[in-house]
PDB file of C-alpha atoms in Angstrom:
ATOM      1  CA  UNK A  63     -54.779 123.619   7.870  1.00  0.00           C
ATOM      2  CA  UNK A  64     -52.857 121.770   5.166  1.00  0.00           C
ATOM      3  CA  UNK A  65     -53.384 122.886   1.577  1.00  0.00           C
ATOM      4  CA  UNK A  66     -53.878 119.370   0.208  1.00  0.00           C
ATOM      5  CA  UNK A  67     -55.470 116.230   1.676  1.00  0.00           C
ATOM      6  CA  UNK A  68     -53.572 114.259   4.285  1.00  0.00           C
ATOM      7  CA  UNK A  69     -53.664 110.610   3.295  1.00  0.00           C
ATOM      8  CA  UNK A  70     -53.801 108.594   6.506  1.00  0.00           C
ATOM      9  CA  UNK A  71     -56.018 105.677   5.512  1.00  0.00           C
ATOM     10  CA  UNK A  72     -54.992 102.880   3.184  1.00  0.00           C
ATOM     11  CA  UNK A  73     -58.377 103.147   1.457  1.00  0.00           C
ATOM     12  CA  UNK A  74     -57.478 106.691   0.326  1.00  0.00           C
ATOM     13  CA  UNK A  75     -54.749 105.320  -1.962  1.00  0.00           C
ATOM     14  CA  UNK A  76     -55.544 103.527  -5.235  1.00  0.00           C
ATOM     15  CA  UNK A  77     -55.324  99.770  -4.684  1.00  0.00           C
ATOM     16  CA  UNK A  78     -52.483  99.360  -7.188  1.00  0.00           C
ATOM     17  CA  UNK A  79     -50.466 101.881  -5.126  1.00  0.00           C
ATOM     18  CA  UNK A  80     -51.446 100.644  -1.657  1.00  0.00           C
ATOM     19  CA  UNK A  81     -48.103  98.851  -1.296  1.00  0.00           C
ATOM     20  CA  UNK A  82     -46.510 102.286  -0.877  1.00  0.00           C
ATOM     21  CA  UNK A  83     -48.881 103.105   1.976  1.00  0.00           C
ATOM     22  CA  UNK A  84     -48.158  99.709   3.555  1.00  0.00           C
ATOM     23  CA  UNK A  85     -44.380 100.141   3.307  1.00  0.00           C
ATOM     24  CA  UNK A  86     -44.504 103.596   4.889  1.00  0.00           C
ATOM     25  CA  UNK A  87     -46.800 102.465   7.699  1.00  0.00           C
ATOM     26  CA  UNK A  88     -44.669  99.376   8.304  1.00  0.00           C
ATOM     27  CA  UNK A  89     -41.323 101.177   8.496  1.00  0.00           C
ATOM     28  CA  UNK A  90     -42.546 104.136  10.567  1.00  0.00           C
ATOM     29  CA  UNK A  91     -45.389 102.642  12.562  1.00  0.00           C
ATOM     30  CA  UNK A  92     -47.933 104.988  10.969  1.00  0.00           C
ATOM     31  CA  UNK A  93     -48.468 107.379   8.094  1.00  0.00           C
ATOM     32  CA  UNK A  94     -48.160 111.014   9.105  1.00  0.00           C
ATOM     33  CA  UNK A  95     -46.306 114.243   8.444  1.00  0.00           C
ATOM     34  CA  UNK A  96     -44.694 114.557   5.052  1.00  0.00           C
ATOM     35  CA  UNK A  97     -45.760 111.082   3.938  1.00  0.00           C
ATOM     36  CA  UNK A  98     -49.442 111.823   4.539  1.00  0.00           C
ATOM     37  CA  UNK A  99     -48.985 114.662   2.048  1.00  0.00           C
ATOM     38  CA  UNK A 100     -46.681 112.906  -0.406  1.00  0.00           C
ATOM     39  CA  UNK A 101     -49.126 110.003  -0.698  1.00  0.00           C
ATOM     40  CA  UNK A 102     -51.206 112.288  -2.911  1.00  0.00           C
ATOM     41  CA  UNK A 103     -48.616 110.988  -5.387  1.00  0.00           C
ATOM     42  CA  UNK A 104     -48.062 107.448  -4.080  1.00  0.00           C
ATOM     43  CA  UNK A 105     -45.068 106.754  -6.305  1.00  0.00           C
ATOM     44  CA  UNK A 106     -43.269 109.867  -5.015  1.00  0.00           C
ATOM     45  CA  UNK A 107     -44.141 108.912  -1.433  1.00  0.00           C
ATOM     46  CA  UNK A 108     -42.889 105.372  -1.897  1.00  0.00           C
ATOM     47  CA  UNK A 109     -39.628 106.379  -3.466  1.00  0.00           C
ATOM     48  CA  UNK A 110     -39.016 109.120  -0.898  1.00  0.00           C
ATOM     49  CA  UNK A 111     -39.839 106.747   1.945  1.00  0.00           C
ATOM     50  CA  UNK A 112     -37.402 104.155   0.603  1.00  0.00           C
ATOM     51  CA  UNK A 113     -34.555 106.670   0.684  1.00  0.00           C
ATOM     52  CA  UNK A 114     -35.714 107.971   4.053  1.00  0.00           C
ATOM     53  CA  UNK A 115     -35.687 104.492   5.551  1.00  0.00           C
ATOM     54  CA  UNK A 116     -32.060 104.082   4.601  1.00  0.00           C
ATOM     55  CA  UNK A 117     -31.140 107.506   5.947  1.00  0.00           C
ATOM     56  CA  UNK A 118     -33.006 107.052   9.251  1.00  0.00           C
ATOM     57  CA  UNK A 119     -32.353 103.400   9.984  1.00  0.00           C
ATOM     58  CA  UNK A 120     -29.297 102.182   8.055  1.00  0.00           C
ATOM     59  CA  UNK A 121     -26.935 105.107   7.437  1.00  0.00           C
ATOM     60  CA  UNK A 122     -23.300 104.969   8.483  1.00  0.00           C
ATOM     61  CA  UNK A 123     -23.870 108.194  10.430  1.00  0.00           C
ATOM     62  CA  UNK A 124     -24.356 107.797  14.155  1.00  0.00           C
ATOM     63  CA  UNK A 125     -27.803 108.698  15.497  1.00  0.00           C
ATOM     64  CA  UNK A 126     -26.590 111.897  17.155  1.00  0.00           C
ATOM     65  CA  UNK A 127     -24.836 113.151  14.002  1.00  0.00           C
ATOM     66  CA  UNK A 128     -27.848 112.219  11.858  1.00  0.00           C
ATOM     67  CA  UNK A 129     -30.358 113.951  14.126  1.00  0.00           C
ATOM     68  CA  UNK A 130     -28.158 117.031  14.430  1.00  0.00           C
ATOM     69  CA  UNK A 131     -28.023 117.160  10.624  1.00  0.00           C
ATOM     70  CA  UNK A 132     -31.814 116.810  10.448  1.00  0.00           C
ATOM     71  CA  UNK A 133     -32.573 119.589  12.911  1.00  0.00           C
ATOM     72  CA  UNK A 134     -30.045 121.785  11.120  1.00  0.00           C
ATOM     73  CA  UNK A 135     -31.981 121.245   7.877  1.00  0.00           C
ATOM     74  CA  UNK A 136     -35.253 121.936   9.696  1.00  0.00           C
ATOM     75  CA  UNK A 137     -33.854 125.212  11.048  1.00  0.00           C
ATOM     76  CA  UNK A 138     -32.430 126.299   7.693  1.00  0.00           C
ATOM     77  CA  UNK A 139     -35.907 125.839   6.179  1.00  0.00           C
ATOM     78  CA  UNK A 140     -37.771 127.164   9.247  1.00  0.00           C
ATOM     79  CA  UNK A 141     -39.826 123.972   9.237  1.00  0.00           C
ATOM     80  CA  UNK A 142     -41.716 123.754  12.516  1.00  0.00           C
ATOM     81  CA  UNK A 143     -43.140 120.288  11.845  1.00  0.00           C
ATOM     82  CA  UNK A 144     -39.771 118.737  11.039  1.00  0.00           C
ATOM     83  CA  UNK A 145     -38.180 120.522  13.996  1.00  0.00           C
ATOM     84  CA  UNK A 146     -40.817 119.350  16.460  1.00  0.00           C
ATOM     85  CA  UNK A 147     -40.553 115.753  15.252  1.00  0.00           C
ATOM     86  CA  UNK A 148     -36.760 115.584  15.310  1.00  0.00           C
ATOM     87  CA  UNK A 149     -35.666 117.767  18.213  1.00  0.00           C
ATOM     88  CA  UNK A 150     -37.058 115.076  20.531  1.00  0.00           C
ATOM     89  CA  UNK A 151     -35.154 112.401  18.593  1.00  0.00           C
ATOM     90  CA  UNK A 152     -32.021 114.553  18.701  1.00  0.00           C
ATOM     91  CA  UNK A 153     -32.183 114.758  22.489  1.00  0.00           C
ATOM     92  CA  UNK A 154     -32.928 111.032  22.738  1.00  0.00           C
ATOM     93  CA  UNK A 155     -29.892 110.243  20.573  1.00  0.00           C
ATOM     94  CA  UNK A 156     -27.586 112.277  22.807  1.00  0.00           C
ATOM     95  CA  UNK A 157     -27.333 115.614  21.009  1.00  0.00           C
ATOM     96  CA  UNK A 158     -26.326 118.123  23.646  1.00  0.00           C
ATOM     97  CA  UNK A 159     -28.699 120.945  24.519  1.00  0.00           C
ATOM     98  CA  UNK A 160     -25.977 123.508  23.710  1.00  0.00           C
ATOM     99  CA  UNK A 161     -25.895 122.234  20.123  1.00  0.00           C
ATOM    100  CA  UNK A 162     -29.687 122.162  19.863  1.00  0.00           C
ATOM    101  CA  UNK A 163     -29.895 125.755  21.076  1.00  0.00           C
ATOM    102  CA  UNK A 164     -27.143 126.863  18.681  1.00  0.00           C
ATOM    103  CA  UNK A 165     -29.191 125.425  15.820  1.00  0.00           C
ATOM    104  CA  UNK A 166     -32.527 126.744  17.071  1.00  0.00           C
ATOM    105  CA  UNK A 167     -31.254 130.269  17.656  1.00  0.00           C
ATOM    106  CA  UNK A 168     -28.806 130.373  14.760  1.00  0.00           C
ATOM    107  CA  UNK A 169     -26.161 130.876  17.401  1.00  0.00           C
ATOM    108  CA  UNK A 170     -22.402 130.907  17.264  1.00  0.00           C
ATOM    109  CA  UNK A 171     -20.642 127.573  17.104  1.00  0.00           C
ATOM    110  CA  UNK A 172     -18.047 128.509  19.721  1.00  0.00           C
ATOM    111  CA  UNK A 173     -18.144 126.190  22.680  1.00  0.00           C
ATOM    112  CA  UNK A 174     -19.582 123.260  20.734  1.00  0.00           C
ATOM    113  CA  UNK A 175     -17.723 120.022  20.160  1.00  0.00           C
ATOM    114  CA  UNK A 176     -15.778 119.737  16.921  1.00  0.00           C
ATOM    115  CA  UNK A 177     -18.379 117.324  15.494  1.00  0.00           C
ATOM    116  CA  UNK A 178     -21.296 119.572  16.458  1.00  0.00           C
ATOM    117  CA  UNK A 179     -19.698 122.677  14.954  1.00  0.00           C
ATOM    118  CA  UNK A 180     -18.751 120.752  11.816  1.00  0.00           C
ATOM    119  CA  UNK A 181     -22.225 119.315  11.176  1.00  0.00           C
ATOM    120  CA  UNK A 182     -24.046 122.578  11.874  1.00  0.00           C
ATOM    121  CA  UNK A 183     -21.555 124.627   9.857  1.00  0.00           C
ATOM    122  CA  UNK A 184     -21.739 122.156   6.973  1.00  0.00           C
ATOM    123  CA  UNK A 185     -25.529 122.384   6.938  1.00  0.00           C
ATOM    124  CA  UNK A 186     -25.567 126.156   7.182  1.00  0.00           C
ATOM    125  CA  UNK A 187     -23.219 126.423   4.216  1.00  0.00           C
ATOM    126  CA  UNK A 188     -24.893 123.753   2.106  1.00  0.00           C
ATOM    127  CA  UNK A 189     -28.465 124.848   2.705  1.00  0.00           C
ATOM    128  CA  UNK A 190     -27.897 128.541   3.376  1.00  0.00           C
ATOM    129  CA  UNK A 191     -25.321 129.489   0.764  1.00  0.00           C
ATOM    130  CA  UNK A 192     -26.053 126.527  -1.506  1.00  0.00           C
ATOM    131  CA  UNK A 193     -22.349 125.604  -1.502  1.00  0.00           C
ATOM    132  CA  UNK A 194     -19.847 124.115   0.935  1.00  0.00           C
ATOM    133  CA  UNK A 195     -16.417 125.714   1.148  1.00  0.00           C
ATOM    134  CA  UNK A 196     -13.315 123.643   0.451  1.00  0.00           C
ATOM    135  CA  UNK A 197     -12.260 124.070   4.067  1.00  0.00           C
ATOM    136  CA  UNK A 198     -15.558 122.828   5.526  1.00  0.00           C
ATOM    137  CA  UNK A 199     -15.827 120.009   3.014  1.00  0.00           C
ATOM    138  CA  UNK A 200     -12.271 118.889   3.715  1.00  0.00           C
ATOM    139  CA  UNK A 201     -12.966 118.753   7.450  1.00  0.00           C
ATOM    140  CA  UNK A 202     -16.193 116.792   6.901  1.00  0.00           C
ATOM    141  CA  UNK A 203     -14.505 114.338   4.548  1.00  0.00           C
ATOM    142  CA  UNK A 204     -11.604 113.871   6.967  1.00  0.00           C
ATOM    143  CA  UNK A 205     -13.996 113.257   9.866  1.00  0.00           C
ATOM    144  CA  UNK A 206     -16.656 111.095   8.184  1.00  0.00           C
ATOM    145  CA  UNK A 207     -14.868 109.654   5.134  1.00  0.00           C
ATOM    146  CA  UNK A 208     -16.156 109.757   1.575  1.00  0.00           C
ATOM    147  CA  UNK A 209     -19.168 107.555   2.308  1.00  0.00           C
ATOM    148  CA  UNK A 210     -20.001 109.477   5.471  1.00  0.00           C
ATOM    149  CA  UNK A 211     -19.788 112.928   3.878  1.00  0.00           C
ATOM    150  CA  UNK A 212     -21.951 111.630   1.036  1.00  0.00           C
ATOM    151  CA  UNK A 213     -24.527 110.403   3.526  1.00  0.00           C
ATOM    152  CA  UNK A 214     -24.333 113.634   5.561  1.00  0.00           C
ATOM    153  CA  UNK A 215     -25.024 115.605   2.381  1.00  0.00           C
ATOM    154  CA  UNK A 216     -27.866 113.285   1.345  1.00  0.00           C
ATOM    155  CA  UNK A 217     -29.393 113.405   4.833  1.00  0.00           C
ATOM    156  CA  UNK A 218     -29.516 117.182   4.845  1.00  0.00           C
ATOM    157  CA  UNK A 219     -30.775 117.277   1.260  1.00  0.00           C
ATOM    158  CA  UNK A 220     -33.476 114.701   1.968  1.00  0.00           C
ATOM    159  CA  UNK A 221     -34.759 116.568   5.010  1.00  0.00           C
ATOM    160  CA  UNK A 222     -34.593 119.833   3.083  1.00  0.00           C
ATOM    161  CA  UNK A 223     -36.887 118.243   0.483  1.00  0.00           C
ATOM    162  CA  UNK A 224     -39.291 117.108   3.201  1.00  0.00           C
ATOM    163  CA  UNK A 225     -39.187 120.576   4.760  1.00  0.00           C
ATOM    164  CA  UNK A 226     -40.118 122.074   1.383  1.00  0.00           C
ATOM    165  CA  UNK A 227     -43.141 119.791   1.165  1.00  0.00           C
ATOM    166  CA  UNK A 228     -44.189 120.384   4.771  1.00  0.00           C
ATOM    167  CA  UNK A 229     -43.832 124.159   4.465  1.00  0.00           C
ATOM    168  CA  UNK A 230     -45.483 124.364   1.042  1.00  0.00           C
ATOM    169  CA  UNK A 231     -48.434 122.211   2.106  1.00  0.00           C
ATOM    170  CA  UNK A 232     -48.637 124.120   5.426  1.00  0.00           C
ATOM    171  CA  UNK A 233     -48.356 121.105   7.702  1.00  0.00           C
ATOM    172  CA  UNK A 234     -48.022 122.242  11.291  1.00  0.00           C
ATOM    173  CA  UNK A 235     -46.983 120.284  14.381  1.00  0.00           C
ATOM    174  CA  UNK A 236     -49.372 119.533  17.207  1.00  0.00           C
ATOM    175  CA  UNK A 237     -50.244 122.650  19.208  1.00  0.00           C
ATOM    176  CA  UNK A 238     -48.242 121.444  22.228  1.00  0.00           C
ATOM    177  CA  UNK A 239     -45.144 120.454  20.203  1.00  0.00           C
ATOM    178  CA  UNK A 240     -41.851 122.275  20.551  1.00  0.00           C
ATOM    179  CA  UNK A 241     -41.504 124.849  17.787  1.00  0.00           C
ATOM    180  CA  UNK A 242     -38.622 126.857  16.444  1.00  0.00           C
ATOM    181  CA  UNK A 243     -38.135 130.255  18.093  1.00  0.00           C
TER     182      UNK A 243
END
Protein backbone atom coordinates (compact mmCIF):
# COMPACT_ATOMS: atom_id res chain seq x y z
CA UNK A 1 0.00 0.00 0.00
CA UNK A 2 1.43 3.39 -0.95
CA UNK A 3 2.88 5.51 1.84
CA UNK A 4 1.09 8.70 0.79
CA UNK A 5 -2.33 9.35 -0.76
CA UNK A 6 -2.86 8.61 -4.43
CA UNK A 7 -4.54 11.61 -6.01
CA UNK A 8 -6.86 10.28 -8.70
CA UNK A 9 -9.78 12.70 -8.49
CA UNK A 10 -9.68 16.31 -9.61
CA UNK A 11 -11.53 17.29 -6.43
CA UNK A 12 -8.53 16.09 -4.37
CA UNK A 13 -6.38 18.91 -5.76
CA UNK A 14 -6.81 22.54 -4.66
CA UNK A 15 -8.85 24.40 -7.27
CA UNK A 16 -6.02 26.82 -8.07
CA UNK A 17 -3.84 23.78 -8.92
CA UNK A 18 -6.47 21.73 -10.75
CA UNK A 19 -5.00 22.75 -14.12
CA UNK A 20 -2.08 20.44 -13.34
CA UNK A 21 -4.45 17.53 -12.78
CA UNK A 22 -6.28 18.39 -16.01
CA UNK A 23 -3.07 18.57 -18.05
CA UNK A 24 -1.86 15.21 -16.75
CA UNK A 25 -5.21 13.52 -17.35
CA UNK A 26 -5.45 15.06 -20.82
CA UNK A 27 -1.99 14.03 -22.00
CA UNK A 28 -2.06 10.52 -20.53
CA UNK A 29 -5.74 9.66 -20.59
CA UNK A 30 -5.87 9.33 -16.80
CA UNK A 31 -3.98 10.11 -13.62
CA UNK A 32 -2.15 7.12 -12.20
CA UNK A 33 1.24 5.80 -11.17
CA UNK A 34 3.84 8.40 -10.32
CA UNK A 35 1.54 11.32 -11.11
CA UNK A 36 -1.09 10.16 -8.62
CA UNK A 37 1.66 10.43 -6.01
CA UNK A 38 3.34 13.59 -7.28
CA UNK A 39 0.01 15.43 -7.26
CA UNK A 40 0.42 15.65 -3.49
CA UNK A 41 2.57 18.57 -4.66
CA UNK A 42 0.63 19.73 -7.73
CA UNK A 43 3.34 22.11 -8.94
CA UNK A 44 5.94 19.31 -8.92
CA UNK A 45 3.50 17.00 -10.71
CA UNK A 46 2.72 19.60 -13.35
CA UNK A 47 6.31 20.44 -14.06
CA UNK A 48 7.35 16.78 -14.14
CA UNK A 49 4.44 15.93 -16.42
CA UNK A 50 5.39 18.72 -18.82
CA UNK A 51 8.90 17.32 -19.21
CA UNK A 52 7.53 13.78 -19.40
CA UNK A 53 5.15 14.72 -22.20
CA UNK A 54 8.04 15.95 -24.28
CA UNK A 55 10.12 12.87 -23.54
CA UNK A 56 7.28 10.41 -24.27
CA UNK A 57 5.56 12.09 -27.19
CA UNK A 58 7.92 14.56 -28.88
CA UNK A 59 11.52 13.42 -28.38
CA UNK A 60 13.87 12.92 -31.30
CA UNK A 61 14.49 9.38 -30.03
CA UNK A 62 12.59 6.64 -31.82
CA UNK A 63 9.97 4.81 -29.77
CA UNK A 64 12.04 1.63 -29.51
CA UNK A 65 15.16 3.47 -28.32
CA UNK A 66 13.10 5.54 -25.86
CA UNK A 67 11.32 2.53 -24.38
CA UNK A 68 14.55 0.56 -24.14
CA UNK A 69 16.06 3.50 -22.25
CA UNK A 70 13.03 3.60 -19.94
CA UNK A 71 13.08 -0.09 -19.07
CA UNK A 72 16.83 0.16 -18.51
CA UNK A 73 16.19 2.93 -15.96
CA UNK A 74 13.42 0.85 -14.38
CA UNK A 75 15.78 -2.12 -14.04
CA UNK A 76 18.63 -0.03 -12.63
CA UNK A 77 16.25 1.22 -9.92
CA UNK A 78 14.46 -2.14 -9.49
CA UNK A 79 11.17 -0.32 -10.04
CA UNK A 80 8.45 -2.90 -10.60
CA UNK A 81 5.73 -0.36 -11.37
CA UNK A 82 7.76 1.44 -14.03
CA UNK A 83 8.91 -1.88 -15.49
CA UNK A 84 5.39 -3.29 -15.72
CA UNK A 85 4.08 -0.13 -17.38
CA UNK A 86 6.87 0.18 -19.93
CA UNK A 87 7.87 -3.37 -20.81
CA UNK A 88 4.54 -3.66 -22.66
CA UNK A 89 5.24 -0.38 -24.46
CA UNK A 90 8.76 -1.57 -25.26
CA UNK A 91 7.42 -4.70 -26.94
CA UNK A 92 4.76 -2.68 -28.76
CA UNK A 93 7.42 -0.29 -30.08
CA UNK A 94 9.50 -3.14 -31.48
CA UNK A 95 12.12 -3.73 -28.80
CA UNK A 96 13.31 -7.28 -29.30
CA UNK A 97 12.71 -9.84 -26.57
CA UNK A 98 16.46 -10.58 -26.41
CA UNK A 99 17.09 -6.96 -25.41
CA UNK A 100 14.24 -6.96 -22.90
CA UNK A 101 15.59 -10.12 -21.28
CA UNK A 102 19.13 -8.72 -21.19
CA UNK A 103 17.79 -5.72 -19.29
CA UNK A 104 15.51 -7.73 -17.01
CA UNK A 105 18.18 -10.25 -16.06
CA UNK A 106 21.12 -7.86 -16.11
CA UNK A 107 22.50 -10.09 -18.84
CA UNK A 108 25.44 -9.75 -21.15
CA UNK A 109 25.05 -7.48 -24.14
CA UNK A 110 26.63 -9.95 -26.57
CA UNK A 111 24.27 -10.89 -29.34
CA UNK A 112 22.27 -7.66 -29.15
CA UNK A 113 22.15 -5.11 -31.94
CA UNK A 114 24.62 -2.25 -31.73
CA UNK A 115 21.83 0.18 -30.76
CA UNK A 116 20.47 -2.15 -28.06
CA UNK A 117 23.89 -2.74 -26.52
CA UNK A 118 24.68 0.98 -26.68
CA UNK A 119 21.47 2.13 -24.97
CA UNK A 120 21.59 -0.53 -22.26
CA UNK A 121 25.31 -0.02 -21.64
CA UNK A 122 24.85 3.76 -21.52
CA UNK A 123 22.08 3.40 -18.95
CA UNK A 124 23.99 0.91 -16.85
CA UNK A 125 26.98 3.25 -16.70
CA UNK A 126 25.00 6.43 -16.13
CA UNK A 127 22.64 5.06 -13.51
CA UNK A 128 24.83 2.32 -12.06
CA UNK A 129 28.23 3.97 -11.84
CA UNK A 130 26.87 7.52 -11.96
CA UNK A 131 29.21 8.32 -14.87
CA UNK A 132 29.47 7.46 -18.56
CA UNK A 133 32.88 6.55 -19.93
CA UNK A 134 34.39 8.56 -22.77
CA UNK A 135 34.16 5.51 -25.00
CA UNK A 136 30.45 4.90 -24.35
CA UNK A 137 29.61 8.58 -24.57
CA UNK A 138 31.49 8.94 -27.84
CA UNK A 139 29.57 6.02 -29.35
CA UNK A 140 26.24 7.44 -28.16
CA UNK A 141 27.03 10.90 -29.49
CA UNK A 142 28.16 9.46 -32.83
CA UNK A 143 24.98 7.39 -33.11
CA UNK A 144 22.36 9.86 -31.83
CA UNK A 145 24.03 13.27 -32.28
CA UNK A 146 24.34 15.93 -29.61
CA UNK A 147 20.59 16.50 -29.34
CA UNK A 148 19.88 12.77 -29.27
CA UNK A 149 22.46 11.95 -26.60
CA UNK A 150 21.10 14.84 -24.55
CA UNK A 151 17.59 13.45 -24.87
CA UNK A 152 18.77 9.89 -24.12
CA UNK A 153 20.41 11.16 -20.94
CA UNK A 154 17.35 13.21 -19.96
CA UNK A 155 15.02 10.27 -20.66
CA UNK A 156 16.96 7.96 -18.38
CA UNK A 157 17.30 10.65 -15.73
CA UNK A 158 13.60 11.48 -15.86
CA UNK A 159 12.55 7.86 -15.47
CA UNK A 160 15.11 7.41 -12.71
CA UNK A 161 13.41 10.28 -10.87
CA UNK A 162 10.00 8.67 -11.36
CA UNK A 163 11.40 5.33 -10.18
CA UNK A 164 12.68 7.03 -7.02
CA UNK A 165 9.21 8.39 -6.31
CA UNK A 166 7.46 5.11 -7.10
CA UNK A 167 9.87 3.08 -4.97
CA UNK A 168 9.92 5.55 -2.08
CA UNK A 169 6.13 5.83 -1.99
CA UNK A 170 5.83 2.03 -2.41
CA UNK A 171 3.63 2.08 -5.49
CA UNK A 172 3.24 -1.43 -6.84
CA UNK A 173 1.90 -2.61 -10.19
CA UNK A 174 -1.33 -4.55 -10.52
CA UNK A 175 -1.02 -8.08 -9.15
CA UNK A 176 -1.20 -9.61 -12.64
CA UNK A 177 1.36 -7.20 -14.19
CA UNK A 178 4.74 -8.37 -15.40
CA UNK A 179 7.36 -7.73 -12.74
CA UNK A 180 11.12 -7.70 -12.74
CA UNK A 181 12.74 -11.04 -11.89
